[in-house]
Structure formats: C-alpha cells, structure tokens
CSV table of C-alpha atoms (C1' of nucleotides) in Angstrom, one decimal:
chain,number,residue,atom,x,y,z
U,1,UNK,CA,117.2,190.0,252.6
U,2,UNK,CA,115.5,192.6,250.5
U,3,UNK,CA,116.5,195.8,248.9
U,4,UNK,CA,113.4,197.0,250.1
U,5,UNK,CA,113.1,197.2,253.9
U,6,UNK,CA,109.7,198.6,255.0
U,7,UNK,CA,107.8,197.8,257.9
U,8,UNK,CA,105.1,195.8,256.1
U,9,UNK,CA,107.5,193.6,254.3
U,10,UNK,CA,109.5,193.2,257.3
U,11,UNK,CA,106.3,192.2,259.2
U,12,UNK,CA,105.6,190.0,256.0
U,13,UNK,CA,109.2,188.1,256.5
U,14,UNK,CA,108.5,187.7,260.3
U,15,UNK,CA,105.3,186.4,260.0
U,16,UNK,CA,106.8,184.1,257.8
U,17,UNK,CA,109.2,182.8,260.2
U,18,UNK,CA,112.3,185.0,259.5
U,19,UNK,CA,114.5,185.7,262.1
U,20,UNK,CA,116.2,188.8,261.0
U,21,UNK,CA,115.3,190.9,258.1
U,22,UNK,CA,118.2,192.6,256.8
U,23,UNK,CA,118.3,195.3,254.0
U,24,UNK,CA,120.6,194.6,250.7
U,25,UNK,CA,123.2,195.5,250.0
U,26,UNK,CA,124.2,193.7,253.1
U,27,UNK,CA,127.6,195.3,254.5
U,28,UNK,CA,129.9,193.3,256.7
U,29,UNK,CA,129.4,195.5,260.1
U,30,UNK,CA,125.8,194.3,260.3
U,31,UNK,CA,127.0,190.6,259.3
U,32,UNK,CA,129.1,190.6,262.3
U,33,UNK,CA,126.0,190.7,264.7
U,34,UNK,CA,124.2,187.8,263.1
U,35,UNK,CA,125.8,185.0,265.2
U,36,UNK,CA,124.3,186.6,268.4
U,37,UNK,CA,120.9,185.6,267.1
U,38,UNK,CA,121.9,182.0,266.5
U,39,UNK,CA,123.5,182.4,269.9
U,40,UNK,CA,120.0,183.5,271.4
U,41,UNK,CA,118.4,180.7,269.8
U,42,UNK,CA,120.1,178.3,270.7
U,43,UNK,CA,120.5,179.1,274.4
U,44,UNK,CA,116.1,179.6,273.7
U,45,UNK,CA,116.2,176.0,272.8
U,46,UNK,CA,118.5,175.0,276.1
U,47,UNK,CA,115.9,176.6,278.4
U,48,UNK,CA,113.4,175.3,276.4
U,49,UNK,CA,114.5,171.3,276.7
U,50,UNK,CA,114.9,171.9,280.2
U,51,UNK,CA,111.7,173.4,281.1
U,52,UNK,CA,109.5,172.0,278.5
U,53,UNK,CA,108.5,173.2,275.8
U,54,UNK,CA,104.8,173.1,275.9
U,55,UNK,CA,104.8,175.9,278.5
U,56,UNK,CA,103.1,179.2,276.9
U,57,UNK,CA,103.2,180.6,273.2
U,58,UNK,CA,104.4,177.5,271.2
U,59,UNK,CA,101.6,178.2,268.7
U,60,UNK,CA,102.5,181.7,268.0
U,61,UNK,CA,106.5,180.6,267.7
U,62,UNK,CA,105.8,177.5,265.1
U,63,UNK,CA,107.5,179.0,262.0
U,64,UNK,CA,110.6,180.3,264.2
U,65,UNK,CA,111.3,177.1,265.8
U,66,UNK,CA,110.7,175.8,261.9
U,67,UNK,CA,113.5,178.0,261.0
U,68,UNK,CA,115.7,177.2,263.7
U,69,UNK,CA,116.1,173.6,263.4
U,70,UNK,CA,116.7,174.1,259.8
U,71,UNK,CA,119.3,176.4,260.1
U,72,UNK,CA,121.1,174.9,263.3
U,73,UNK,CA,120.6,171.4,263.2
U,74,UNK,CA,121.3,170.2,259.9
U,75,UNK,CA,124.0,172.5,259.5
U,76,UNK,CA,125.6,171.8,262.9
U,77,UNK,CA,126.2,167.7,261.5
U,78,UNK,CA,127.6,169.5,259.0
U,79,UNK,CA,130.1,170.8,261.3
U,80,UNK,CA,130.8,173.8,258.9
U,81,UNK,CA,127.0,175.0,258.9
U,82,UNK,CA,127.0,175.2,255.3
U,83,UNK,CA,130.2,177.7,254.8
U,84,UNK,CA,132.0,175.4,252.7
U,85,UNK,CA,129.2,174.6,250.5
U,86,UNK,CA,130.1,177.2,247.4
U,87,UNK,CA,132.4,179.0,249.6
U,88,UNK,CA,133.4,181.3,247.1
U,89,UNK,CA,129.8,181.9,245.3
U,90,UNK,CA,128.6,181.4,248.8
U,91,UNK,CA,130.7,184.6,250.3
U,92,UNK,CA,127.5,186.6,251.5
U,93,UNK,CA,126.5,187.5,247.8
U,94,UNK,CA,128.8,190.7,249.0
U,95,UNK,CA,129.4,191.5,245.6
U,96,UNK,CA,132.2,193.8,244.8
U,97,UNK,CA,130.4,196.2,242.3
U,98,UNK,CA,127.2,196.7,244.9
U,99,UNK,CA,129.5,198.1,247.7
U,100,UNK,CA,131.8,200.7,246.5
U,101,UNK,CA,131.4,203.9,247.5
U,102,UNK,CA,132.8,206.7,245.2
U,103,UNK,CA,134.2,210.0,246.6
U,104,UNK,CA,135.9,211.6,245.3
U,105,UNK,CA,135.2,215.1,246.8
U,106,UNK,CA,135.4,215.8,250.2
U,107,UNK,CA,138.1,213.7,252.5
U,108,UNK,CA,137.0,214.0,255.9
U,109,UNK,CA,134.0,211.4,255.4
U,110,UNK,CA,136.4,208.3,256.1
U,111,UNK,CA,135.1,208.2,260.0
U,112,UNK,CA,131.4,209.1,258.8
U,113,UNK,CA,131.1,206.5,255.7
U,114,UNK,CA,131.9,203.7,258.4
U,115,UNK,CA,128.1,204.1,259.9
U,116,UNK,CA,126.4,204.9,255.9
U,117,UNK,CA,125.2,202.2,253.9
U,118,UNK,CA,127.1,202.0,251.0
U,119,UNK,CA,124.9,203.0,247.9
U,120,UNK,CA,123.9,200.0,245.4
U,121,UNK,CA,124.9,202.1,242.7
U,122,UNK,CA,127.1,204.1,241.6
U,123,UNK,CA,126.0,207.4,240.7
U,124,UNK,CA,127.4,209.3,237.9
U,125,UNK,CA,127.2,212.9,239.0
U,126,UNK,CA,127.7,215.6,236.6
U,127,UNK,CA,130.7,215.9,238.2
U,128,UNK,CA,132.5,212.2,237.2
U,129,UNK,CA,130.3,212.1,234.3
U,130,UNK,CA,132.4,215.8,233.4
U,131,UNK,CA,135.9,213.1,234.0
U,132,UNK,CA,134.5,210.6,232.0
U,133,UNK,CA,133.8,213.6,228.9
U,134,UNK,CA,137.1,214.7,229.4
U,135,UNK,CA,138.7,211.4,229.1
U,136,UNK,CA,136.9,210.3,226.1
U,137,UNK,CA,137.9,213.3,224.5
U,138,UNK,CA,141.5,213.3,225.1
U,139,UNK,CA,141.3,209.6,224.0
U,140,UNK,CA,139.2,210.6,220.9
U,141,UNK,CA,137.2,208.3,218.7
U,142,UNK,CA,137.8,204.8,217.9
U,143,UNK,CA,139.8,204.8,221.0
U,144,UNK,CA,137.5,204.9,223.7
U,145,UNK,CA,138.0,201.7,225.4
U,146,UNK,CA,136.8,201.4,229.2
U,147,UNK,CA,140.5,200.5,230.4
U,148,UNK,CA,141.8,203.3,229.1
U,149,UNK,CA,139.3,205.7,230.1
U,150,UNK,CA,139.2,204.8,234.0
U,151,UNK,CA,143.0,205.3,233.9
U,152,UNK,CA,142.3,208.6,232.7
U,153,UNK,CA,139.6,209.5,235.5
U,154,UNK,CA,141.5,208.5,238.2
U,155,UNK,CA,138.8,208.5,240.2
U,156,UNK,CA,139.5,205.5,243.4
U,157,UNK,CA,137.0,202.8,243.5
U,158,UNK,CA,136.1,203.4,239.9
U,159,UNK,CA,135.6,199.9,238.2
U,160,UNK,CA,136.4,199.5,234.5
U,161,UNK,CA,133.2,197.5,234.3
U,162,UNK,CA,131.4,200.9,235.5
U,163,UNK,CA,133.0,203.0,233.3
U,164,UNK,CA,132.2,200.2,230.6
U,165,UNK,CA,128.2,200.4,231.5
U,166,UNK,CA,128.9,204.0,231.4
U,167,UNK,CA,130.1,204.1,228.1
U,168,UNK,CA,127.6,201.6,226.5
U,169,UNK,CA,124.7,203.9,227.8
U,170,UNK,CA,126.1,207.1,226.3
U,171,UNK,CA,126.9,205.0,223.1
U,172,UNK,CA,123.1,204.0,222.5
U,173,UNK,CA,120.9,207.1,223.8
U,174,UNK,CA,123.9,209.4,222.1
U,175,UNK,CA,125.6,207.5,219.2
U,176,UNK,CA,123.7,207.9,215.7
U,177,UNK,CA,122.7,204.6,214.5
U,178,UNK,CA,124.5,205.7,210.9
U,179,UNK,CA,127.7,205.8,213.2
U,180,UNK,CA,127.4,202.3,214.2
U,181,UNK,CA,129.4,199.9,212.0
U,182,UNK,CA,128.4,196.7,211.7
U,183,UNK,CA,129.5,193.3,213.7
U,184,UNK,CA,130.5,190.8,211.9
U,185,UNK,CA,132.1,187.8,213.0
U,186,UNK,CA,135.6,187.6,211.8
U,187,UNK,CA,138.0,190.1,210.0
U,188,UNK,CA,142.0,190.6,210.0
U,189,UNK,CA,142.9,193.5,212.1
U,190,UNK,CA,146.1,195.5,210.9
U,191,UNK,CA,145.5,199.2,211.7
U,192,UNK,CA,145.9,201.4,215.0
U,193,UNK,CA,147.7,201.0,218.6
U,194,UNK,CA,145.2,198.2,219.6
U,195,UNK,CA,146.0,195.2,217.5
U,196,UNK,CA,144.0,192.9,218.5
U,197,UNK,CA,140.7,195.1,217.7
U,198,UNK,CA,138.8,194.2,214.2
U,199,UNK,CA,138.3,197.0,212.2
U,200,UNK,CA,135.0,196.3,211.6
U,201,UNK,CA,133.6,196.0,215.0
U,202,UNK,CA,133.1,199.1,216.2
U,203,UNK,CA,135.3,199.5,218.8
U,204,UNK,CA,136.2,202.4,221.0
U,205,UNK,CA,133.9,204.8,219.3
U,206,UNK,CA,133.4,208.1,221.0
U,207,UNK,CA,129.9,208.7,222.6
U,208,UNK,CA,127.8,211.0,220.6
U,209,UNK,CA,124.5,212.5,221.0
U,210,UNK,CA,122.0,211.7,218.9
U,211,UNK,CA,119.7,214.9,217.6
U,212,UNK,CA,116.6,215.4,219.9
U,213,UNK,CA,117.3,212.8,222.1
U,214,UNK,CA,117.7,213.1,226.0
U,215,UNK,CA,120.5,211.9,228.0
U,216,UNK,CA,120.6,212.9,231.5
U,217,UNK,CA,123.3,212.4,233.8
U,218,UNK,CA,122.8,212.9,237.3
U,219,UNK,CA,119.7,215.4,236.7
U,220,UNK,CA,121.3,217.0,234.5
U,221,UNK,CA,120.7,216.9,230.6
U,222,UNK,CA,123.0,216.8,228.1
U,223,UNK,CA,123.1,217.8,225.1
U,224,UNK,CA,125.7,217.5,221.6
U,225,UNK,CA,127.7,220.5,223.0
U,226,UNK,CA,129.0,221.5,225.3
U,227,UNK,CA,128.7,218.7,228.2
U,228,UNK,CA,130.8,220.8,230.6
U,229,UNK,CA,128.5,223.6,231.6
U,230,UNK,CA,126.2,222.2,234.3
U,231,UNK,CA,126.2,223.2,237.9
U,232,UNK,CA,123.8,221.5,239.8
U,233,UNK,CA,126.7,220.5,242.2
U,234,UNK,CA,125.7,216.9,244.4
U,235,UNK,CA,122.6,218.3,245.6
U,236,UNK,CA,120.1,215.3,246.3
U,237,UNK,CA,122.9,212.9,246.7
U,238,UNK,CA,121.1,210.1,249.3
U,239,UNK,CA,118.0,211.6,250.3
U,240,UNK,CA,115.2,209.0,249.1
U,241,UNK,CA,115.4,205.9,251.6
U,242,UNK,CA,113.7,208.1,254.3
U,243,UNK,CA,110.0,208.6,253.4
U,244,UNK,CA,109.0,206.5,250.3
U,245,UNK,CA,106.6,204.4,252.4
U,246,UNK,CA,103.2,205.0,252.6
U,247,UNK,CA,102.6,202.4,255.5
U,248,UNK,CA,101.4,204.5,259.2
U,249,UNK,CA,102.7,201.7,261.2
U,250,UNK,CA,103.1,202.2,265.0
U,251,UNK,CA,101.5,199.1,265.8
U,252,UNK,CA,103.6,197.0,263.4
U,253,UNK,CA,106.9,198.7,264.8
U,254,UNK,CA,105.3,197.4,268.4
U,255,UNK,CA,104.3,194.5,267.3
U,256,UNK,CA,107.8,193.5,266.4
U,257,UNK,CA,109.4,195.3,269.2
U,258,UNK,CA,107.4,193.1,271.5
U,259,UNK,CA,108.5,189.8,269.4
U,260,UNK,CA,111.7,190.2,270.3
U,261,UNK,CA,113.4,189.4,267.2
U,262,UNK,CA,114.2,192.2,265.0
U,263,UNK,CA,116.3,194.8,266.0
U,264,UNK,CA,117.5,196.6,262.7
U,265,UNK,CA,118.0,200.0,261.4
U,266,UNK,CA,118.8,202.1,258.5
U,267,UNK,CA,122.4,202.3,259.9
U,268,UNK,CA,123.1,198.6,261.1
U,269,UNK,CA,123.1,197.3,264.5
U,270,UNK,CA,124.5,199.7,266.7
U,271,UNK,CA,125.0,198.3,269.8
U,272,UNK,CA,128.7,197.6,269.8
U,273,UNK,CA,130.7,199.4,267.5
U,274,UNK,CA,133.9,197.6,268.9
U,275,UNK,CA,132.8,194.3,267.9
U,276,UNK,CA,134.1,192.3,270.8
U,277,UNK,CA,133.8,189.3,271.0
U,278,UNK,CA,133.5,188.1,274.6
U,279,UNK,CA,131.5,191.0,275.9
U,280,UNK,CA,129.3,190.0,273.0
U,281,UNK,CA,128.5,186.6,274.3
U,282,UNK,CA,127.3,188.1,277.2
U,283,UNK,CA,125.5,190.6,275.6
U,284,UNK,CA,123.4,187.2,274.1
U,285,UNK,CA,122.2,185.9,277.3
U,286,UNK,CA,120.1,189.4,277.7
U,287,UNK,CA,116.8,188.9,275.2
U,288,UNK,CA,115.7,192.7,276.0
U,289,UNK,CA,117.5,194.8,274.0
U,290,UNK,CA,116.3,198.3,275.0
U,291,UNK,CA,114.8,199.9,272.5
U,292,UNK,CA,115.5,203.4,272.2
U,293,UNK,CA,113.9,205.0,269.2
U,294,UNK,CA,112.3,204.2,266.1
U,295,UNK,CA,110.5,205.5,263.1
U,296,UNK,CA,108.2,204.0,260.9
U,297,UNK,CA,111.2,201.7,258.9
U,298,UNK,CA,113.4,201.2,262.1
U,299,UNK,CA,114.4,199.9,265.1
U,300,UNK,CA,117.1,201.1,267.0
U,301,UNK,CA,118.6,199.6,270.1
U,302,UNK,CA,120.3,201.3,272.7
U,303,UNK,CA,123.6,200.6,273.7
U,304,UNK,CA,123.2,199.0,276.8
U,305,UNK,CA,122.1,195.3,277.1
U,306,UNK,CA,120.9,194.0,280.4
U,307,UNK,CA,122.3,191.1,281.8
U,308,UNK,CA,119.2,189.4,282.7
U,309,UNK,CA,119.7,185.7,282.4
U,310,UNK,CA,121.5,184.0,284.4
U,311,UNK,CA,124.4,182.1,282.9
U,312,UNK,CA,124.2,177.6,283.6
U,313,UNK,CA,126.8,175.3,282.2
U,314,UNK,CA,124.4,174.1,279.2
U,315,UNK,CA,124.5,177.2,278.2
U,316,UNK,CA,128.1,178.0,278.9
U,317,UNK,CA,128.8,175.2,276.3
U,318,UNK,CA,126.4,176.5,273.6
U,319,UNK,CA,127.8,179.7,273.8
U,320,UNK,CA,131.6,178.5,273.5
U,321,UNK,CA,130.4,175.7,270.9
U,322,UNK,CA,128.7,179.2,268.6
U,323,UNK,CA,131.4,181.5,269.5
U,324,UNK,CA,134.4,179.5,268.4
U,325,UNK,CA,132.2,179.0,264.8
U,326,UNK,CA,131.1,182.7,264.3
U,327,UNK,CA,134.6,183.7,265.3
U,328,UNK,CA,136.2,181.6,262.8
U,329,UNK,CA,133.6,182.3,260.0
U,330,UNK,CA,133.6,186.0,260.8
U,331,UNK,CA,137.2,186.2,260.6
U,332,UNK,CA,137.3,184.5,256.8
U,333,UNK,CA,134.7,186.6,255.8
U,334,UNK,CA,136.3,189.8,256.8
U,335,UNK,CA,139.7,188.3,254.9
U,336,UNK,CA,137.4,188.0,252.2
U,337,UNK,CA,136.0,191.2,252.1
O,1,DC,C1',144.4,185.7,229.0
O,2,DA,C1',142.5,190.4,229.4
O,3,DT,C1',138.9,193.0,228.1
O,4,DC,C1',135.2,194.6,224.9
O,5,DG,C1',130.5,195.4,224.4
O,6,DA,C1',125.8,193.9,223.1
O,7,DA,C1',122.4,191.6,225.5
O,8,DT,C1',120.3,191.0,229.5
O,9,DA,C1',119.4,191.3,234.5
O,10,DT,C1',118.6,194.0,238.5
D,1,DG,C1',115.8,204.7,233.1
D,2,DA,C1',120.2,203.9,235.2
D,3,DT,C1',123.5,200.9,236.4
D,4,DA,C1',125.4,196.1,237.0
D,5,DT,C1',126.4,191.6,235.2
D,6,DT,C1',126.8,188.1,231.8
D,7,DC,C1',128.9,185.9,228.2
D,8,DG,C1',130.4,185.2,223.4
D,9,DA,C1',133.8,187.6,220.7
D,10,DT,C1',138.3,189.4,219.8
DNA sequence: CATCGAATAT
DNA sequence: GATATTCGAT
C-alpha cells in the first residue's frame, strides 16, 4: 500500500512480487475484494500441483509464488491467517481520522460519496475555517478549548482532535510570541469555569495573527481583521490525483494488464457493487477480467467476468475452505469499521 | 479519566 | 505547509 499510486511504482511493487497494489487510505469497499485474489491463488496452486508446476513461466512467476506461500501457508496453520495477531492495532490500519469525509454543504452526495475515495485530510475551507472563527470568538480568549469549540461548529464528522490541530496551527503562525505565557510545571488553579486548568499554562488562548505573517486557509489568506470576507467558495476541492505523473506509460499499463494480477482504479474495484458473496466465488474461477479502460494510473475492469474454468472438487474445497474465512473476517471488519 | 497542547510524524 | 498523531501534563 502506498499513498502514492502511479504506474511506475505500481510496476515497482509488482516486480517485486506484490500481488495487489492498493492506494492509502485504503477504504473497506476495496478490502472486500481482496479474498478473491487469495481465492485465485490458491485455486493457481491446485492446478498447478496437479499439472506440474514446471510447465511454462515459473521463472517469470518466482517472487509471486514467494509471496503466496508466505501469505497462505504459514498463516493457514495458523488457522486465523494472522487476524488475531494485534487484532485491534491490526484492524487494516483504517484509522478513524484518515477516513472522514466532511460535508457539510450539499446533501445529495450520500449515493455519490459511496464510489469517492475519502480524502486523507481534512480540509479546512474558508468556509469551516469561517465556523471555527466564529466559535472562537463567541468563546473568547482563555477559553478556546478544542471541546468546546467543535460543539460550537457543529459541523458532523468534525473530530475534536481536528479542531485541536486546527487551533494549535492558528495559535503559532497567528499568536504573538509576547502572548504566550509560559509552561511551567506545577501551579494551583482557582480562577474561571475550567478548574482543572493552571493559570499559568496558557490555556484556551484565542488565535491571533501575528503582524506580517501569512496564514492561509484553504487558499485563502488571512489576515488580523476581518477573517470573514473571503469568497473563493470550494472551488479546487479534489482536483489533483488526476495528472501529477509525469510517467507516458502504455506499455507499463499493458504490461500489467497482461500479468494478470492488478486490476485497480482510482475508484476501487468495480466489478460488483453488491458484494455477493457466492456469485463472487464464481467470479474467482475466471482469471480474465475484461479490461475495459484505463488511463495512465488505472485499470478498470468491466463488469462482466467470464466463467472460463471449469469448476473440479479440489477446487470446490479451496474455494469453500477461503470463502468461509474471508466471510467471517469481512464481516468483523465491517463491525469494526 | 477526559482532554489539552507542544512536539513530532505523516 | 497543512493536517494528524503522540504523549506527558493537567
């Protein structure tokens, strides 16, 4: 996994005996098509103890078979392939902050933010940064705590520790250093509605601006006065992710369509939206996944997936062995998430 | 025990 | 540079 997901460093990871590259942050609709590749390679390595293995590219497959027994084989003594081990650090490093999705504009995007990658960060827009102004101010200084103000926004998915990064930033590039009280390491609180606060420490100050220095907030810059008058609206709100690679890379894009093993795109796997299980198991035995388009970061496959293999009892077994797992694991993860 | 916030990581 | 996370302090 990489936050970066071009086609050179995806022909890097396969190279290197990756099976799947996957773009961070990873969402749980693209998780939920991972056990069809261990599904695939497994039933690979059925066909391949029953015909030989020696047949035709072995030399060009060395790292993937390298990663598969790794992966499959130590894990499947384990029984649990590695899920209990630090199940709850473990939990597909989905972390909570990385995820969210603020919107607090228009409502009819419910149906369309299924299909969009959730943004890594949050984005403070002139427009929450204007909520966050407006809280502080009502608050007022000395009482500017990151609690209080995300109660004030009221702004849904908004995570106090988001408002607290929020806060610190506007206190150092906007806070005079004169302002800033010192920290020292014990004193006897007595005064104001937060008891447990030392007068000395500095807490709750109000964000100020220092003179001549640049904050900017979205793309907008602020200034001491005033922080309300900017219009720019959301203009440029998830634009980059497209271009930003200078790689011309046809023949990589080929090159991996004709390996057979990545099939990824900018907006997940899209092959089933449904998510069903059975017909997914049969969508496994087909290997040719019919490429429909791509650009020079994606893959995308179509929707339909050819039944080409024919189904034996080893097989059978493997399938129902990896099904019954992924199931299971899928379904805690999703609980989880 | 919640949460603050400077320091640090990403 | 902006945002997220950590971690000792309160």
């Amino acid at each position: 996994m990489s936050d970066k997901a071009n086609a050179t460093l995806v022909k890097c990871a396969i190279e290197d005996g990756a099976f799947l590259f996957m773009e961070k942050p990873i969402v749980v609709d693209e998780l939920k098509y991972l056990w069809q590749h261990v599904l695939r390679e497994k039933a690979r390595r059925n066909q391949e103890k029953r015909f030989g293995e020696g047949s035709s590219d072995h030399n060009h497959n060395e790292n993937y078979y390298q990663f598969g027994r790794q992966n499959m084989e130590d894990e499947n003594t384990n029984d649990d392939m590695g899920m209990n081990r630090n199940s709850s650090k473990n939990k597909l490093t989905y972390q909570k902050g990385r995820v969210e999705r603020i919107d607090f504009g228009s409502s009819d995007n419910n149906v369309l933010n299924q299909y969009v990658k959730p943004k890594t960060c949050t984005e403070w827009t002139p427009e929450l940064h204007e909520k966050f102004i407006a809280a502080v101010t009502k608050l007022g200084d000395g009482k500017c705590f990151p609690k209080d103000i995300l109660e004030l926004m009221n702004v849904p998915g908004l995570t106090r520790m988001q408002v607290a990064s929020h806060l610190q930033k506007c206190r150092h590039g906007w806070q005079p250093s004169r302002d800033r009280r010192p920290r020292p390491k014990k004193g006897s609180d007595s005064a104001n509605s937060h008891p447990h606060r030392s007068k000395t420490k500095m807490y709750g100050s109000f964000p100020h601006l220092i003179q001549g220095s640049k904050a900017t907030i979205g793309n907008m810059e602020y200034s001491t006065h005033s922080p309300g008058t900017n219009n720019m609206g959301q203009q440029q709100q998830q634009q980059q992710g497209t271009s930003d690679n200078n790689v011309s890379n046809y023949s990589i894009t080929n090159e991996i369509i004709s390996s057979g093993n990545v099939v990824a795109s900018d907006q997940g796997l899209q092959t089933d939206d449904s998510f069903d299980f059975v017909s997914s198991v049969d969508a496994l035995l087909s290997t040719d996944f019919d490429l429909q388009e791509f650009d020079n970061d994606h893959v995308v496959v179509s929707n339909q997936v050819n039944l080409t293999t024919a189904v034996n009892p080893t097989t059978c077994d493997a399938i129902n062995e990896e099904h019954d797992f992924w199931s299971s694991w899928i379904a805690e993860v999703s609980r989880d998430c």
